[in-house]
Coordinates of N, CA and C in Angstrom, one line a residue:
M663 N 119.6 108.6 118.7 CA 119.1 109.5 117.6 C 118.6 110.7 118.3
S664 N 118.9 111.9 117.7 CA 118.4 113.2 118.2 C 116.9 113.3 117.9
E665 N 116.3 114.1 118.7 CA 114.8 114.3 118.6 C 114.5 115.1 117.4
Q666 N 115.2 116.2 117.2 CA 114.9 117.1 116.1 C 115.3 116.5 114.7
P667 N 114.3 116.4 113.8 CA 114.6 115.9 112.5 C 115.6 116.8 111.8
L668 N 116.6 116.3 111.2 CA 117.5 117.0 110.4 C 117.4 116.8 108.9
V669 N 116.8 115.6 108.5 CA 116.5 115.3 107.1 C 115.0 115.1 107.0
G670 N 114.6 115.8 105.9 CA 113.2 115.6 105.5 C 113.1 114.7 104.2
I671 N 112.3 113.7 104.3 CA 112.0 112.9 103.1 C 110.6 113.2 102.6
L672 N 110.6 113.5 101.3 CA 109.3 113.9 100.7 C 109.1 113.1 99.5
V673 N 107.8 112.6 99.4 CA 107.4 111.7 98.2 C 106.0 112.3 97.8
G674 N 105.8 112.1 96.5 CA 104.6 112.5 95.9 C 103.3 111.7 96.1
S675 N 103.5 110.4 96.5 CA 102.3 109.6 96.7 C 102.6 108.5 97.8
E676 N 101.5 108.1 98.4 CA 101.7 107.0 99.4 C 102.5 105.8 98.9
S677 N 102.2 105.5 97.6 CA 102.9 104.3 97.1 C 104.4 104.4 97.0
D678 N 104.9 105.6 97.1 CA 106.3 105.8 97.0 C 107.0 105.7 98.4
V679 N 106.2 105.7 99.5 CA 106.8 105.7 100.9 C 107.6 104.4 101.0
E680 N 107.0 103.3 100.7 CA 107.7 102.0 100.8 C 109.0 102.0 100.0
R681 N 109.0 102.6 98.8 CA 110.2 102.6 98.0 C 111.3 103.4 98.5
M682 N 111.0 104.3 99.5 CA 112.0 105.2 100.1 C 112.5 104.6 101.4
Q683 N 112.0 103.4 101.7 CA 112.4 102.8 103.0 C 113.8 102.6 103.3
A684 N 114.6 102.4 102.2 CA 116.1 102.2 102.4 C 116.7 103.5 102.9
A685 N 116.2 104.6 102.6 CA 116.7 105.9 103.1 C 116.3 106.0 104.6
V686 N 115.1 105.7 104.9 CA 114.8 105.7 106.4 C 115.6 104.7 107.2
D687 N 115.9 103.5 106.6 CA 116.7 102.5 107.4 C 118.1 103.0 107.5
E688 N 118.7 103.6 106.5 CA 120.0 104.1 106.5 C 120.2 105.2 107.6
L689 N 119.2 106.2 107.5 CA 119.3 107.3 108.5 C 119.1 106.8 109.9
D690 N 118.2 105.8 110.1 CA 118.0 105.2 111.4 C 119.3 104.5 111.9
A691 N 120.0 103.8 111.0 CA 121.2 103.1 111.3 C 122.3 104.1 111.7
R692 N 122.3 105.3 111.2 CA 123.3 106.3 111.5 C 122.8 107.2 112.6
G693 N 121.6 107.0 113.2 CA 121.2 107.9 114.3 C 120.8 109.3 113.9
I694 N 120.4 109.4 112.6 CA 120.0 110.7 112.1 C 118.5 110.9 112.1
A695 N 118.0 111.8 112.9 CA 116.6 112.0 113.0 C 116.1 112.5 111.7
H696 N 114.8 112.0 111.3 CA 114.3 112.4 110.0 C 112.8 112.5 110.1
E697 N 112.2 113.0 109.1 CA 110.7 112.9 109.0 C 110.4 112.5 107.6
I698 N 109.2 112.0 107.3 CA 108.7 111.6 106.0 C 107.4 112.2 105.8
D699 N 107.1 112.7 104.6 CA 105.8 113.3 104.3 C 105.4 113.0 102.9
V700 N 104.1 113.1 102.6 CA 103.6 112.8 101.2 C 102.9 114.1 100.8
R701 N 103.5 114.7 99.7 CA 102.9 116.0 99.1 C 103.3 115.9 97.6
S702 N 102.3 116.1 96.8 CA 102.5 116.0 95.3 C 102.7 117.4 94.7
A703 N 103.7 117.4 93.9 CA 104.0 118.7 93.1 C 102.9 119.0 92.2
H704 N 102.2 118.0 91.8 CA 101.1 118.2 90.8 C 99.7 118.4 91.5
R705 N 99.4 117.5 92.5 CA 98.1 117.5 93.1 C 98.0 118.5 94.3
T706 N 99.1 118.8 94.9 CA 99.1 119.7 96.1 C 100.3 120.6 96.0
P707 N 100.5 121.4 95.0 CA 101.7 122.2 94.7 C 101.9 123.3 95.9
D708 N 100.8 123.8 96.4 CA 101.0 124.9 97.5 C 101.5 124.2 98.8
A709 N 101.1 123.0 99.0 CA 101.6 122.2 100.2 C 103.1 121.9 100.0
V710 N 103.5 121.6 98.8 CA 105.0 121.3 98.5 C 105.8 122.6 98.8
A711 N 105.3 123.7 98.2 CA 106.0 124.9 98.4 C 106.1 125.3 99.9
E712 N 105.0 125.1 100.6 CA 105.0 125.4 102.0 C 106.0 124.6 102.9
Y713 N 106.0 123.3 102.5 CA 107.0 122.4 103.1 C 108.4 122.9 102.9
A714 N 108.7 123.1 101.7 CA 110.1 123.5 101.3 C 110.5 124.9 101.9
R715 N 109.5 125.9 101.9 CA 109.8 127.1 102.5 C 110.0 127.1 104.0
S716 N 109.3 126.2 104.7 CA 109.3 126.1 106.2 C 110.4 125.2 106.7
A717 N 111.1 124.5 105.8 CA 111.9 123.3 106.3 C 113.1 123.8 107.1
R718 N 113.8 124.9 106.7 CA 114.9 125.4 107.5 C 114.4 125.9 108.9
G719 N 113.3 126.5 108.9 CA 112.8 127.1 110.2 C 112.4 125.9 111.1
R720 N 112.1 124.8 110.6 CA 111.7 123.6 111.4 C 112.9 122.8 111.8
G721 N 114.1 123.2 111.4 CA 115.3 122.5 111.8 C 115.9 121.6 110.8
L722 N 115.2 121.4 109.7 CA 115.8 120.5 108.7 C 117.0 121.1 108.1
R723 N 117.9 120.2 107.6 CA 119.2 120.7 107.0 C 119.4 120.1 105.6
V724 N 118.7 119.0 105.3 CA 118.8 118.4 104.0 C 117.5 117.8 103.7
L725 N 117.1 117.8 102.4 CA 115.8 117.3 102.0 C 116.1 116.2 100.9
I726 N 115.4 115.1 101.0 CA 115.5 114.0 100.0 C 114.0 113.9 99.5
C727 N 114.0 113.9 98.1 CA 112.7 113.8 97.5 C 112.7 112.6 96.5
G728 N 111.8 111.7 96.6 CA 111.6 110.6 95.7 C 110.5 110.9 94.7
A729 N 110.8 110.7 93.4 CA 109.8 111.0 92.4 C 110.0 110.1 91.2
G730 N 108.9 109.8 90.5 CA 108.9 109.0 89.3 C 108.4 109.8 88.2
L731 N 108.4 109.2 87.0 CA 107.9 109.8 85.7 C 108.6 111.1 85.5
A732 N 107.9 112.2 85.4 CA 108.5 113.6 85.1 C 109.3 114.1 86.3
A733 N 109.2 113.4 87.5 CA 110.0 113.7 88.7 C 110.0 115.3 88.9
A734 N 108.9 115.9 89.0 CA 108.9 117.3 89.3 C 109.1 117.7 90.8
L735 N 108.8 116.8 91.7 CA 108.9 117.1 93.1 C 110.2 117.6 93.5
P736 N 111.3 117.0 93.3 CA 112.6 117.6 93.8 C 112.9 119.0 93.2
G737 N 112.6 119.2 92.0 CA 112.9 120.6 91.4 C 112.0 121.6 92.0
V738 N 110.7 121.3 92.2 CA 109.8 122.2 92.8 C 110.3 122.6 94.3
V739 N 110.7 121.5 95.0 CA 111.2 121.7 96.3 C 112.5 122.6 96.3
A740 N 113.4 122.3 95.4 CA 114.6 123.1 95.3 C 114.3 124.6 94.9
A741 N 113.2 124.8 94.2 CA 112.9 126.2 93.8 C 112.4 127.0 95.0
H742 N 112.1 126.3 96.1 CA 111.4 127.0 97.3 C 112.3 127.0 98.5
T743 N 113.5 126.4 98.4 CA 114.4 126.4 99.6 C 115.9 126.6 99.2
D744 N 116.7 127.0 100.1 CA 118.1 127.1 99.9 C 118.9 125.9 100.5
L745 N 118.1 125.0 101.1 CA 118.7 123.7 101.6 C 119.1 122.8 100.5
P746 N 120.1 121.9 100.8 CA 120.5 120.9 99.7 C 119.2 120.0 99.5
V747 N 119.0 119.6 98.3 CA 118.0 118.7 97.8 C 118.5 117.6 97.1
I748 N 118.2 116.4 97.5 CA 118.7 115.2 96.9 C 117.5 114.5 96.2
G749 N 117.6 114.2 95.0 CA 116.5 113.6 94.3 C 116.8 112.1 94.0
V750 N 115.7 111.2 94.3 CA 115.8 109.9 94.0 C 114.8 109.5 92.9
P751 N 115.3 109.3 91.7 CA 114.4 108.9 90.6 C 113.8 107.5 90.9
L752 N 112.5 107.4 90.7 CA 111.9 106.2 91.0 C 111.3 105.5 89.8
R753 N 111.4 104.2 89.7 CA 110.6 103.5 88.6 C 109.2 103.6 88.8
S754 N 108.4 103.6 87.8 CA 107.0 103.6 87.9 C 106.4 102.6 86.9
R755 N 105.3 102.0 87.3 CA 104.7 101.0 86.4 C 104.1 101.8 85.2
L756 N 103.9 103.1 85.3 CA 103.4 103.9 84.2 C 104.5 104.4 83.2
S757 N 105.7 104.2 83.6 CA 106.9 104.7 82.8 C 107.1 103.8 81.6
V758 N 107.3 104.4 80.5 CA 107.7 103.6 79.3 C 109.3 103.5 79.3
L759 N 110.0 104.2 80.2 CA 111.4 104.2 80.2 C 112.0 103.6 81.4
D760 N 111.2 102.9 82.3 CA 111.7 102.2 83.5 C 112.6 103.1 84.4
G761 N 112.2 104.2 84.6 CA 112.9 105.2 85.6 C 113.9 106.1 84.9
L762 N 114.2 105.8 83.7 CA 115.1 106.7 82.9 C 114.5 108.1 82.8
D763 N 113.2 108.1 82.6 CA 112.5 109.4 82.4 C 112.7 110.3 83.7
A764 N 112.5 109.7 84.9 CA 112.7 110.4 86.1 C 114.1 110.8 86.3
L765 N 115.1 109.9 86.0 CA 116.5 110.2 86.1 C 116.9 111.5 85.2
L766 N 116.5 111.4 84.0 CA 116.8 112.5 83.1 C 116.1 113.8 83.5
S767 N 114.9 113.8 84.1 CA 114.3 114.9 84.6 C 115.0 115.6 85.8
L768 N 115.6 114.7 86.6 CA 116.3 115.2 87.8 C 117.6 115.9 87.5
V769 N 118.3 115.3 86.5 CA 119.6 115.8 86.2 C 119.5 117.0 85.3
Q770 N 118.4 117.4 84.8 CA 118.3 118.5 83.9 C 117.6 119.7 84.6
M771 N 117.9 120.0 85.8 CA 117.4 121.1 86.5 C 118.0 122.4 85.9
P772 N 117.2 123.5 85.9 CA 117.8 124.7 85.3 C 118.8 125.3 86.2
P773 N 119.7 126.1 85.6 CA 120.8 126.8 86.4 C 120.1 127.5 87.6
G774 N 120.8 127.3 88.7 CA 120.3 128.0 90.0 C 119.3 127.2 90.8
V775 N 118.9 126.1 90.3 CA 118.0 125.2 91.0 C 118.6 123.8 91.1
P776 N 119.6 123.7 91.9 CA 120.3 122.4 91.9 C 119.6 121.3 92.6
V777 N 119.6 120.0 92.1 CA 119.2 118.9 92.8 C 120.2 117.8 92.6
A778 N 120.9 117.4 93.7 CA 121.7 116.3 93.6 C 121.0 115.1 93.3
T779 N 121.5 114.2 92.5 CA 120.7 113.0 92.0 C 121.4 111.8 92.2
V780 N 120.8 110.8 92.7 CA 121.3 109.5 92.9 C 120.8 108.5 91.9
G781 N 121.2 107.2 91.9 CA 120.7 106.3 90.9 C 119.2 105.9 91.1
V782 N 118.6 105.4 90.1 CA 117.2 105.0 90.0 C 116.9 104.0 91.1
D783 N 115.9 104.4 91.9 CA 115.5 103.5 93.1 C 116.5 103.4 94.2
N784 N 117.6 104.3 94.2 CA 118.7 104.2 95.1 C 118.5 105.1 96.3
A785 N 117.5 104.9 97.1 CA 117.1 105.8 98.3 C 118.3 105.7 99.3
K786 N 118.9 104.5 99.4 CA 120.0 104.4 100.4 C 121.1 105.4 100.1
N787 N 121.5 105.4 98.9 CA 122.6 106.4 98.5 C 122.2 107.8 98.9
A788 N 120.9 108.2 98.7 CA 120.4 109.5 99.1 C 120.6 109.7 100.6
A789 N 120.4 108.8 101.4 CA 120.6 108.9 102.8 C 122.1 109.0 103.1
V790 N 122.9 108.2 102.5 CA 124.4 108.3 102.7 C 124.8 109.7 102.3
L791 N 124.4 110.2 101.2 CA 124.8 111.6 100.8 C 124.3 112.6 101.8
A792 N 123.1 112.5 102.3 CA 122.6 113.4 103.3 C 123.5 113.4 104.5
A793 N 123.8 112.2 105.0 CA 124.7 112.1 106.1 C 126.1 112.8 105.9
R794 N 126.6 112.6 104.7 CA 127.9 113.3 104.4 C 127.7 114.8 104.3
I795 N 126.6 115.3 103.8 CA 126.4 116.7 103.8 C 126.2 117.2 105.3
L796 N 125.5 116.5 106.1 CA 125.5 116.9 107.5 C 126.8 116.9 108.2
G797 N 127.6 116.0 107.8 CA 129.0 116.0 108.5 C 130.0 116.9 107.9
A798 N 129.7 117.6 106.8 CA 130.7 118.5 106.2 C 130.9 119.7 107.0

């Protein structure tokens, strides 16, 4: 695995880190260096914007964001970077729609703020897509 992270994985809370483990495992299996960080679009919006704006300069080439409920994190990140952003809609115990709310939020980004979206709780596919983007 190369030393310089190429993929950034961002989640809004510590409880989401474990749910993104399949992305970490897939990137590890492919020898793709990555980093994972916790920053909330709602609780620490300035930190999210800083992460997204600085990502390219730190060598990242693709960002994966896991988010539940209103799933704001991937869209906020996409608004602050020109890197590809992949959103992973996550189920939440607080959701009345079992992850459908997050899925719909992610696929309804406004024009000019694209977020590629994988299936609910499908962090592995986000990592596969990131690997394909890196290989393109």
